[in-house]
Amino acid sequence: MKERKTDMNRREFLHRLGLGAGSALAMMAMEPLNVMGARTSSSAQSEADNKMTYRVQHGSGEKISLLGFGMMRLPDNQEEVDELVDYAIAHGVNYFDTAPMYMGGRSEVLTGNTLSRFPREKYHVATKMSNQNGRTWSYDSSKRMYEQSLERLKVDYIDYYLLHSIGGGMESLKGRFLDNGILDFLLKEREAGRIKHLGFSYHGDVRDFDWLLDRQEEYHWDFVQIQMNFLDWRHASMKQGRRHDADAEYLYDKLEKKGVQVVVMEPLRGGAFGRMATELSDQLKAMRPNDSTARWAFRWVGSYPNILTTLSGMNRMEHLVDNVETFSPLEACTEAENKLLADIADQMSGFPTIPCTTCEYCMPCPFGVNIPGNFAYYNEAVNEHILPLPDKQAADYMERKQQFADGLRKALPDTAKWATQCTDCEECLSKCPQQIRIPNQMARIVETLRRR
């Protein structure tokens, strides 16, 4: 059978790295001073080749790679996933994060298939109780979701298990985990060893975060996953279109005081830093000409000592290779670099962008609107200074308005997916972990298109 062009390109890329599909399976260095010898080949990397930075899990003493592999947006092709994971494991990555809702359940299946090829002690897998839908709140439904994760991942214990997306309010917290007895069940599973470490991921209402952490003596959370990056550090509560939230600085500091280690999500803010306005990215290049904005963001996060691992969704080999290099070993930010990033964050907070991380939890829209696609283009238009539009009397008003519409047409050729199709049904509101008032933001885009 003729192979697809993308497969050939991927193999050629691996060949240039000196890592063919066969040799990738052999290269399984998981710790700085320990290379597995069960699978060997002439191209297997030496012990010295693995320079990955590790953090020690406080309770167990396990060494966890500071770079974690986020499995939310994997290619839906087992061979491609295997090649990505083979490279990651060969270069010291040993933390893999998935969830039942990712890719409609396919992520757990793909993750289980690829990791099960390795000895169990050589990787740490994280998954979640993703019972956000009210139909899954019952004890039996939630317990079945947990059991299904074990089956899909092909494991008899889960290393890191999370209550998924805490922050929808106390009513949701009680309904999903407390009143139905499922949290008590998970605590017993940890005691029995079928869960090694128990934690939760947080979005939204900080009262839920505080309530759970204030009961640390009762629950003994092993870790907590939060959104943390140099912009959200002090500007999360100032995002337009989002209700008041706690800054990452508050979340991190409280976790550190409680002795709970942090798993970081959205270190690149959903890729927003890669689309940073030119005048801002130029300031970074002036200090470190060869570093991408992604590398800056990872270095900033990794500089904090209470970070256990930093998740990155790496569905392309070139991103994986660059991220591995960034963390092998990680170079902490200097005082001058931290100041520059704080200044840039102050400047970014003034831009009227929409705080969408393109997680796609809001999808599908019942009316066909590509919600993250519309938001991504809107933010690009802001960063490229197409928006905000000038005064209607300005000489370039119509030109800029047309430029915005042309750009949207290029980004989303199918007008049936435009914000203009939004009916304000609000079905998306409860699904958004960023608490974005999605219909309101869609209205901003529609108003820009129709202004005369």
Short mmCIF file of C-alpha atoms in Angstrom, two decimals:
data_model
loop_
_atom_site.label_atom_id
_atom_site.label_comp_id
_atom_site.label_asym_id
_atom_site.label_seq_id
_atom_site.Cartn_x
_atom_site.Cartn_y
_atom_site.Cartn_z
CA MET A 1 0.00 0.00 0.00
CA LYS A 2 1.29 3.42 -0.91
CA GLU A 3 2.13 5.45 2.18
CA ARG A 4 0.75 8.93 2.66
CA LYS A 5 3.04 11.85 2.03
CA THR A 6 2.75 12.97 5.65
CA ASP A 7 4.04 9.60 6.80
CA MET A 8 7.03 9.84 4.50
CA ASN A 9 7.83 13.34 5.70
CA ARG A 10 7.64 12.21 9.30
CA ARG A 11 10.00 9.32 8.69
CA GLU A 12 12.43 11.57 6.85
CA PHE A 13 12.32 13.97 9.79
CA LEU A 14 13.04 11.14 12.24
CA HIS A 15 15.87 9.94 10.01
CA ARG A 16 17.49 13.35 10.11
CA LEU A 17 17.31 13.17 13.91
CA GLY A 18 19.01 9.79 13.79
CA LEU A 19 15.85 8.18 15.18
CA GLY A 20 14.15 5.69 12.88
CA ALA A 21 10.92 3.96 13.86
CA GLY A 22 12.82 0.87 14.94
CA SER A 23 15.55 2.59 16.89
CA ALA A 24 13.00 4.83 18.60
CA LEU A 25 11.59 1.80 20.35
CA ALA A 26 15.03 0.98 21.64
CA MET A 27 15.77 4.40 23.07
CA MET A 28 14.07 4.46 26.43
CA ALA A 29 16.22 6.54 28.74
CA MET A 30 13.86 7.63 31.48
CA GLU A 31 16.18 9.08 34.11
CA PRO A 32 19.39 11.11 33.89
CA LEU A 33 21.53 8.22 35.15
CA ASN A 34 19.53 5.20 34.07
CA VAL A 35 19.09 3.87 30.56
CA MET A 36 16.91 0.81 30.14
CA GLY A 37 18.80 -2.11 28.75
CA ALA A 38 15.93 -4.43 27.84
CA ARG A 39 15.69 -2.99 24.34
CA THR A 40 18.92 -1.97 22.69
CA SER A 41 20.16 -1.05 19.24
CA SER A 42 23.22 0.48 17.67
CA SER A 43 21.53 3.87 17.65
CA ALA A 44 20.33 3.80 21.25
CA GLN A 45 21.27 6.98 23.05
CA SER A 46 23.88 6.91 25.78
CA GLU A 47 23.21 7.76 29.39
CA ALA A 48 24.76 11.17 28.92
CA ASP A 49 22.34 12.03 26.07
CA ASN A 50 19.37 12.33 28.43
CA LYS A 51 19.62 15.80 29.92
CA MET A 52 15.93 16.14 30.80
CA THR A 53 15.19 18.18 33.93
CA TYR A 54 13.32 16.24 36.62
CA ARG A 55 11.38 17.17 39.75
CA VAL A 56 10.87 14.87 42.73
CA GLN A 57 7.33 14.01 43.75
CA HIS A 58 7.21 14.82 47.45
CA GLY A 59 5.27 11.81 48.68
CA SER A 60 6.77 8.99 46.63
CA GLY A 61 10.19 10.31 45.66
CA GLU A 62 9.46 9.57 42.00
CA LYS A 63 11.39 11.63 39.49
CA ILE A 64 8.95 13.30 37.09
CA SER A 65 10.06 14.99 33.87
CA LEU A 66 9.52 18.73 34.05
CA LEU A 67 8.12 18.47 30.52
CA GLY A 68 4.86 16.53 30.49
CA PHE A 69 3.13 15.23 27.36
CA GLY A 70 -0.44 16.52 26.99
CA MET A 71 -2.45 13.98 24.98
CA MET A 72 -5.57 16.07 24.28
CA ARG A 73 -4.99 16.73 20.57
CA LEU A 74 -3.14 13.66 19.33
CA PRO A 75 -3.17 12.66 15.68
CA ASP A 76 -5.86 9.98 15.35
CA ASN A 77 -3.35 7.49 13.99
CA GLN A 78 -1.65 4.97 16.24
CA GLU A 79 1.58 4.84 14.25
CA GLU A 80 2.02 8.59 14.44
CA VAL A 81 1.28 8.59 18.17
CA ASP A 82 3.78 5.77 18.70
CA GLU A 83 6.54 7.70 16.95
CA LEU A 84 5.88 10.81 19.03
CA VAL A 85 5.80 8.87 22.29
CA ASP A 86 8.88 6.82 21.35
CA TYR A 87 10.85 10.02 20.84
CA ALA A 88 9.49 11.55 24.05
CA ILE A 89 10.35 8.54 26.19
CA ALA A 90 13.75 8.15 24.55
CA HIS A 91 14.54 11.72 25.60
CA GLY A 92 13.36 11.46 29.18
CA VAL A 93 9.69 12.49 29.12
CA ASN A 94 7.82 10.23 31.53
CA TYR A 95 4.53 12.04 32.38
CA PHE A 96 1.56 11.59 30.02
CA ASP A 97 -1.75 13.38 30.61
CA THR A 98 -5.07 12.37 29.08
CA ALA A 99 -8.80 12.32 29.94
CA PRO A 100 -11.93 10.37 28.97
CA MET A 101 -13.38 13.35 27.11
CA TYR A 102 -10.31 14.03 24.96
CA MET A 103 -10.95 13.11 21.34
CA GLY A 104 -14.23 11.50 22.37
CA GLY A 105 -12.36 8.82 24.30
CA ARG A 106 -9.82 8.09 21.57
CA SER A 107 -7.03 9.83 23.47
CA GLU A 108 -7.14 7.30 26.31
CA VAL A 109 -7.21 4.43 23.81
CA LEU A 110 -4.26 5.77 21.79
CA THR A 111 -2.37 6.57 24.99
CA GLY A 112 -2.98 3.12 26.43
CA ASN A 113 -1.91 1.41 23.25
CA THR A 114 1.34 3.33 22.95
CA LEU A 115 2.41 3.27 26.60
CA SER A 116 1.61 -0.40 27.11
CA ARG A 117 4.56 -1.24 24.85
CA PHE A 118 6.90 -0.06 27.63
CA PRO A 119 7.58 -1.46 31.11
CA ARG A 120 4.97 -0.07 33.52
CA GLU A 121 7.52 1.48 35.88
CA LYS A 122 8.96 3.59 33.06
CA TYR A 123 6.00 5.98 32.64
CA HIS A 124 3.49 7.89 34.72
CA VAL A 125 0.01 8.30 33.27
CA ALA A 126 -2.53 10.89 34.38
CA THR A 127 -6.22 10.84 33.59
CA LYS A 128 -9.35 12.40 35.02
CA MET A 129 -12.88 12.06 36.29
CA SER A 130 -14.48 14.01 33.43
CA ASN A 131 -18.06 13.85 34.68
CA GLN A 132 -18.96 17.42 33.76
CA ASN A 133 -22.17 16.33 32.03
CA GLY A 134 -25.03 16.09 34.51
CA ARG A 135 -25.96 12.67 33.11
CA THR A 136 -22.68 11.29 34.50
CA TRP A 137 -23.03 12.65 38.03
CA SER A 138 -24.40 9.46 39.55
CA TYR A 139 -22.09 7.21 41.55
CA ASP A 140 -22.47 4.34 39.09
CA SER A 141 -21.80 6.47 35.99
CA SER A 142 -18.76 8.15 37.54
CA LYS A 143 -17.36 4.85 38.82
CA ARG A 144 -17.80 3.33 35.37
CA MET A 145 -15.87 6.25 33.84
CA TYR A 146 -12.99 5.54 36.22
CA GLU A 147 -13.04 1.81 35.46
CA GLN A 148 -13.18 2.50 31.73
CA SER A 149 -10.06 4.65 32.01
CA LEU A 150 -8.19 1.75 33.56
CA GLU A 151 -9.34 -0.50 30.71
CA ARG A 152 -8.49 1.95 27.94
CA LEU A 153 -5.09 2.75 29.41
CA LYS A 154 -4.35 -0.95 29.90
CA VAL A 155 -3.15 -0.45 33.48
CA ASP A 156 -4.13 -1.80 36.88
CA TYR A 157 -3.34 1.49 38.61
CA ILE A 158 -3.34 5.16 37.61
CA ASP A 159 -0.36 7.25 38.65
CA TYR A 160 -2.04 10.67 38.75
CA TYR A 161 -5.84 10.93 38.89
CA LEU A 162 -7.70 14.23 38.82
CA LEU A 163 -11.14 15.58 39.55
CA HIS A 164 -11.50 17.27 36.16
CA SER A 165 -12.20 20.99 35.79
CA ILE A 166 -13.13 22.10 39.29
CA GLY A 167 -14.51 25.63 39.34
CA GLY A 168 -18.09 25.44 38.11
CA GLY A 169 -19.46 26.52 41.47
CA MET A 170 -20.21 24.69 44.71
CA GLU A 171 -23.43 23.17 43.38
CA SER A 172 -21.49 21.49 40.60
CA LEU A 173 -18.71 20.44 42.97
CA LYS A 174 -21.17 18.80 45.34
CA GLY A 175 -23.16 17.14 42.59
CA ARG A 176 -20.14 15.74 40.74
CA PHE A 177 -18.00 14.56 43.65
CA LEU A 178 -19.41 15.00 47.15
CA ASP A 179 -23.11 14.19 47.37
CA ASN A 180 -22.80 11.12 45.14
CA GLY A 181 -19.96 9.63 47.22
CA ILE A 182 -17.52 9.37 44.32
CA LEU A 183 -14.78 11.38 46.05
CA ASP A 184 -14.96 8.99 49.01
CA PHE A 185 -14.61 6.13 46.51
CA LEU A 186 -11.54 7.72 44.89
CA LEU A 187 -9.93 8.28 48.29
CA LYS A 188 -10.39 4.56 49.02
CA GLU A 189 -8.92 3.71 45.61
CA ARG A 190 -5.84 5.75 46.52
CA GLU A 191 -5.61 3.95 49.84
CA ALA A 192 -5.80 0.62 47.98
CA GLY A 193 -3.02 1.69 45.60
CA ARG A 194 -5.08 1.73 42.41
CA ILE A 195 -4.59 5.50 42.40
CA LYS A 196 -1.05 6.56 43.32
CA HIS A 197 -1.63 10.32 43.52
CA LEU A 198 -4.96 12.17 43.71
CA GLY A 199 -5.53 15.79 42.74
CA PHE A 200 -7.78 18.10 40.75
CA SER A 201 -7.59 20.50 37.84
CA TYR A 202 -8.97 23.99 38.36
CA HIS A 203 -10.75 26.47 36.08
CA GLY A 204 -13.08 29.28 36.98
CA ASP A 205 -14.64 29.94 40.38
CA VAL A 206 -11.84 30.32 42.94
CA ARG A 207 -14.21 29.51 45.80
CA ASP A 208 -14.14 25.86 44.72
CA PHE A 209 -10.34 25.90 44.69
CA ASP A 210 -10.20 27.45 48.16
CA TRP A 211 -12.82 25.06 49.57
CA LEU A 212 -10.89 21.97 48.48
CA LEU A 213 -7.48 23.25 49.57
CA ASP A 214 -8.77 24.46 52.91
CA ARG A 215 -9.61 20.79 53.57
CA GLN A 216 -6.11 19.57 52.82
CA GLU A 217 -5.88 17.79 56.17
CA GLU A 218 -8.95 15.76 55.20
CA TYR A 219 -8.24 15.05 51.53
CA HIS A 220 -4.43 15.20 51.37
CA TRP A 221 -4.25 16.34 47.75
CA ASP A 222 -1.02 15.14 46.16
CA PHE A 223 -1.04 17.70 43.34
CA VAL A 224 -3.23 20.31 41.67
CA GLN A 225 -3.29 21.30 38.00
CA ILE A 226 -3.67 25.02 37.25
CA GLN A 227 -3.35 27.34 34.28
CA MET A 228 -0.10 29.21 34.79
CA ASN A 229 1.94 31.39 32.46
CA PHE A 230 3.62 34.78 32.58
CA LEU A 231 0.42 36.58 31.51
CA ASP A 232 -2.01 34.81 33.85
CA TRP A 233 0.43 35.23 36.72
CA ARG A 234 -1.03 38.63 37.55
CA HIS A 235 -3.60 39.28 34.82
CA ALA A 236 -5.98 36.30 34.86
CA SER A 237 -8.64 38.25 36.75
CA MET A 238 -8.42 41.10 34.25
CA LYS A 239 -9.30 39.12 31.11
CA GLN A 240 -12.10 40.65 29.10
CA GLY A 241 -15.14 38.48 28.61
CA ARG A 242 -14.45 36.41 31.70
CA ARG A 243 -15.86 36.67 35.18
CA HIS A 244 -13.52 37.53 38.02
CA ASP A 245 -11.00 34.79 38.68
CA ALA A 246 -7.86 34.36 40.75
CA ASP A 247 -4.47 35.15 39.24
CA ALA A 248 -2.03 32.25 38.88
CA GLU A 249 0.20 33.94 41.46
CA TYR A 250 -2.51 33.48 44.10
CA LEU A 251 -3.13 29.85 43.12
CA TYR A 252 0.56 28.93 43.05
CA ASP A 253 1.34 30.66 46.35
CA LYS A 254 -1.54 28.97 48.17
CA LEU A 255 -0.56 25.56 46.83
CA GLU A 256 3.05 26.10 47.86
CA LYS A 257 1.99 27.09 51.37
CA LYS A 258 -0.15 23.96 51.62
CA GLY A 259 2.74 21.78 50.44
CA VAL A 260 0.87 20.69 47.30
CA GLN A 261 2.86 20.42 44.08
CA VAL A 262 1.67 22.05 40.88
CA VAL A 263 1.05 20.59 37.44
CA VAL A 264 0.91 23.39 34.89
CA MET A 265 -1.52 23.51 31.97
CA GLU A 266 -1.65 26.18 29.26
CA PRO A 267 1.94 27.37 29.73
CA LEU A 268 1.65 28.86 26.22
CA ARG A 269 -1.89 30.10 26.85
CA GLY A 270 -3.35 27.95 24.11
CA GLY A 271 -0.68 29.02 21.64
CA ALA A 272 -1.47 32.71 22.12
CA PHE A 273 2.17 33.52 22.85
CA GLY A 274 3.12 32.20 19.44
CA ARG A 275 0.79 34.82 17.94
CA MET A 276 2.13 37.64 20.07
CA ALA A 277 2.14 41.11 18.54
CA THR A 278 5.37 41.79 16.66
CA GLU A 279 6.43 44.73 18.81
CA LEU A 280 6.28 42.45 21.86
CA SER A 281 8.04 39.42 20.38
CA ASP A 282 10.77 41.75 19.08
CA GLN A 283 11.58 42.67 22.68
CA LEU A 284 12.20 38.99 23.46
CA LYS A 285 14.31 38.48 20.35
CA ALA A 286 16.44 41.48 21.27
CA MET A 287 17.49 39.69 24.47
CA ARG A 288 17.63 36.10 23.14
CA PRO A 289 17.59 36.18 19.32
CA ASN A 290 17.42 32.41 18.84
CA ASP A 291 14.66 31.61 21.31
CA SER A 292 11.01 31.18 20.36
CA THR A 293 8.27 32.71 22.49
CA ALA A 294 7.36 29.13 23.47
CA ARG A 295 10.83 28.59 24.89
CA TRP A 296 10.55 31.82 26.86
CA ALA A 297 7.20 30.70 28.30
CA PHE A 298 8.46 27.25 29.27
CA ARG A 299 11.59 28.64 30.89
CA TRP A 300 9.49 31.06 32.92
CA VAL A 301 7.17 28.33 34.23
CA GLY A 302 9.99 25.89 34.93
CA SER A 303 11.82 28.45 37.02
CA TYR A 304 9.29 27.98 39.84
CA PRO A 305 10.44 25.23 42.24
CA ASN A 306 7.00 23.91 43.24
CA ILE A 307 6.17 22.92 39.65
CA LEU A 308 6.12 19.13 39.30
CA THR A 309 5.60 19.06 35.53
CA THR A 310 4.55 21.38 32.70
CA LEU A 311 2.10 20.01 30.15
CA SER A 312 2.45 20.66 26.46
CA GLY A 313 0.18 19.26 23.76
CA MET A 314 2.75 18.06 21.23
CA ASN A 315 1.07 16.60 18.16
CA ARG A 316 3.87 17.56 15.76
CA MET A 317 7.38 16.15 15.90
CA GLU A 318 9.09 19.51 15.42
CA HIS A 319 7.29 20.92 18.49
CA LEU A 320 8.22 17.87 20.55
CA VAL A 321 11.88 18.12 19.54
CA ASP A 322 12.04 21.84 20.36
CA ASN A 323 10.33 21.38 23.73
CA VAL A 324 12.59 18.48 24.70
CA GLU A 325 15.59 20.64 23.89
CA THR A 326 14.18 23.47 26.04
CA PHE A 327 13.93 21.17 29.08
CA SER A 328 17.21 19.28 28.51
CA PRO A 329 18.21 20.83 30.79
CA LEU A 330 15.95 23.78 31.55
CA GLU A 331 17.70 27.13 31.88
CA ALA A 332 15.91 29.16 34.54
CA CYS A 333 15.00 32.76 33.74
CA THR A 334 17.23 35.49 35.08
CA GLU A 335 15.97 38.44 37.09
CA ALA A 336 16.25 40.67 34.02
CA GLU A 337 14.32 38.16 31.89
CA ASN A 338 11.56 37.86 34.47
CA LYS A 339 11.23 41.64 34.52
CA LEU A 340 10.97 41.76 30.72
CA LEU A 341 8.24 39.10 30.70
CA ALA A 342 6.34 40.97 33.44
CA ASP A 343 6.53 44.15 31.35
CA ILE A 344 5.29 42.30 28.28
CA ALA A 345 2.43 40.78 30.28
CA ASP A 346 1.42 44.28 31.38
CA GLN A 347 1.34 45.36 27.74
CA MET A 348 -0.58 42.27 26.60
CA SER A 349 -3.23 42.74 29.26
CA GLY A 350 -4.24 45.98 27.58
CA PHE A 351 -5.02 44.28 24.26
CA PRO A 352 -8.76 43.52 23.78
CA THR A 353 -8.22 39.85 22.95
CA ILE A 354 -10.58 36.98 23.85
CA PRO A 355 -9.04 34.56 26.41
CA CYS A 356 -9.75 31.42 24.38
CA THR A 357 -7.18 28.60 24.69
CA THR A 358 -8.70 26.59 21.76
CA CYS A 359 -9.38 23.62 24.05
CA GLU A 360 -12.59 22.98 22.01
CA TYR A 361 -14.62 21.95 25.06
CA CYS A 362 -17.35 24.22 23.65
CA MET A 363 -17.60 22.20 20.46
CA PRO A 364 -19.57 21.08 18.59
CA CYS A 365 -21.87 24.08 18.31
CA PRO A 366 -25.45 22.96 17.50
CA PHE A 367 -25.60 25.68 14.85
CA GLY A 368 -22.26 24.86 13.25
CA VAL A 369 -20.27 27.85 14.48
CA ASN A 370 -16.52 27.21 14.73
CA ILE A 371 -16.19 28.95 18.08
CA PRO A 372 -12.40 28.63 18.63
CA GLY A 373 -11.76 29.38 14.94
CA ASN A 374 -13.62 32.69 15.14
CA PHE A 375 -11.87 33.63 18.37
CA ALA A 376 -8.43 32.69 17.02
CA TYR A 377 -8.88 34.94 14.01
CA TYR A 378 -10.27 37.80 16.10
CA ASN A 379 -7.22 37.64 18.37
CA GLU A 380 -4.91 37.51 15.37
CA ALA A 381 -6.60 40.63 13.99
CA VAL A 382 -6.00 42.40 17.30
CA ASN A 383 -2.34 41.40 17.42
CA GLU A 384 -1.84 42.44 13.80
CA HIS A 385 -3.46 45.82 14.59
CA ILE A 386 -6.33 45.32 12.17
CA LEU A 387 -8.52 45.77 15.22
CA PRO A 388 -9.79 47.82 16.83
CA LEU A 389 -11.22 49.55 13.79
CA PRO A 390 -10.59 53.29 13.54
CA ASP A 391 -13.35 55.85 13.77
CA LYS A 392 -15.91 55.51 11.00
CA GLN A 393 -14.87 58.90 9.66
CA ALA A 394 -11.22 57.88 9.34
CA ALA A 395 -9.79 57.64 5.83
CA ASP A 396 -8.76 54.00 6.27
CA TYR A 397 -11.92 52.81 8.04
CA MET A 398 -13.46 50.92 5.11
CA GLU A 399 -10.09 49.48 4.11
CA ARG A 400 -9.48 48.08 7.61
CA LYS A 401 -13.03 46.76 7.86
CA GLN A 402 -12.64 44.97 4.54
CA GLN A 403 -9.24 43.64 5.63
CA PHE A 404 -10.88 42.12 8.71
CA ALA A 405 -13.63 40.47 6.65
CA ASP A 406 -11.16 39.17 4.05
CA GLY A 407 -8.96 37.73 6.77
CA LEU A 408 -11.91 35.95 8.38
CA ARG A 409 -12.90 34.53 5.01
CA LYS A 410 -9.38 33.20 4.57
CA ALA A 411 -9.25 31.72 8.09
CA LEU A 412 -12.77 30.25 7.83
CA PRO A 413 -13.72 29.82 4.14
CA ASP A 414 -17.09 28.29 5.08
CA THR A 415 -19.27 31.22 6.14
CA ALA A 416 -21.66 28.76 7.81
CA LYS A 417 -19.03 28.54 10.56
CA TRP A 418 -18.84 32.30 11.13
CA ALA A 419 -19.94 34.07 14.29
CA THR A 420 -22.89 35.44 12.33
CA GLN A 421 -24.55 32.01 12.71
CA CYS A 422 -24.57 32.26 16.53
CA THR A 423 -28.14 32.24 17.88
CA ASP A 424 -27.23 33.05 21.48
CA CYS A 425 -28.55 29.66 22.61
CA GLU A 426 -25.92 29.61 25.42
CA GLU A 427 -25.36 25.85 25.20
CA CYS A 428 -21.62 26.54 25.09
CA LEU A 429 -21.48 28.60 28.29
CA SER A 430 -21.35 25.76 30.80
CA LYS A 431 -18.71 23.93 28.76
CA CYS A 432 -16.07 26.68 28.66
CA PRO A 433 -13.37 26.19 31.34
CA GLN A 434 -12.26 29.80 30.83
CA GLN A 435 -15.78 31.05 31.69
CA ILE A 436 -15.88 33.11 28.49
CA ARG A 437 -19.24 34.68 27.73
CA ILE A 438 -19.10 33.14 24.27
CA PRO A 439 -22.30 34.65 22.77
CA ASN A 440 -21.18 38.12 23.89
CA GLN A 441 -17.81 37.64 22.23
CA MET A 442 -19.46 36.35 19.07
CA ALA A 443 -21.52 39.54 19.07
CA ARG A 444 -18.27 41.57 19.10
CA ILE A 445 -17.18 39.84 15.91
CA VAL A 446 -20.58 40.23 14.25
CA GLU A 447 -20.68 43.91 15.13
CA THR A 448 -17.24 44.41 13.59
CA LEU A 449 -18.42 42.76 10.37
CA ARG A 450 -21.58 44.85 10.08
CA ARG A 451 -20.35 48.26 11.22
CA ARG A 452 -20.92 50.98 8.61
#
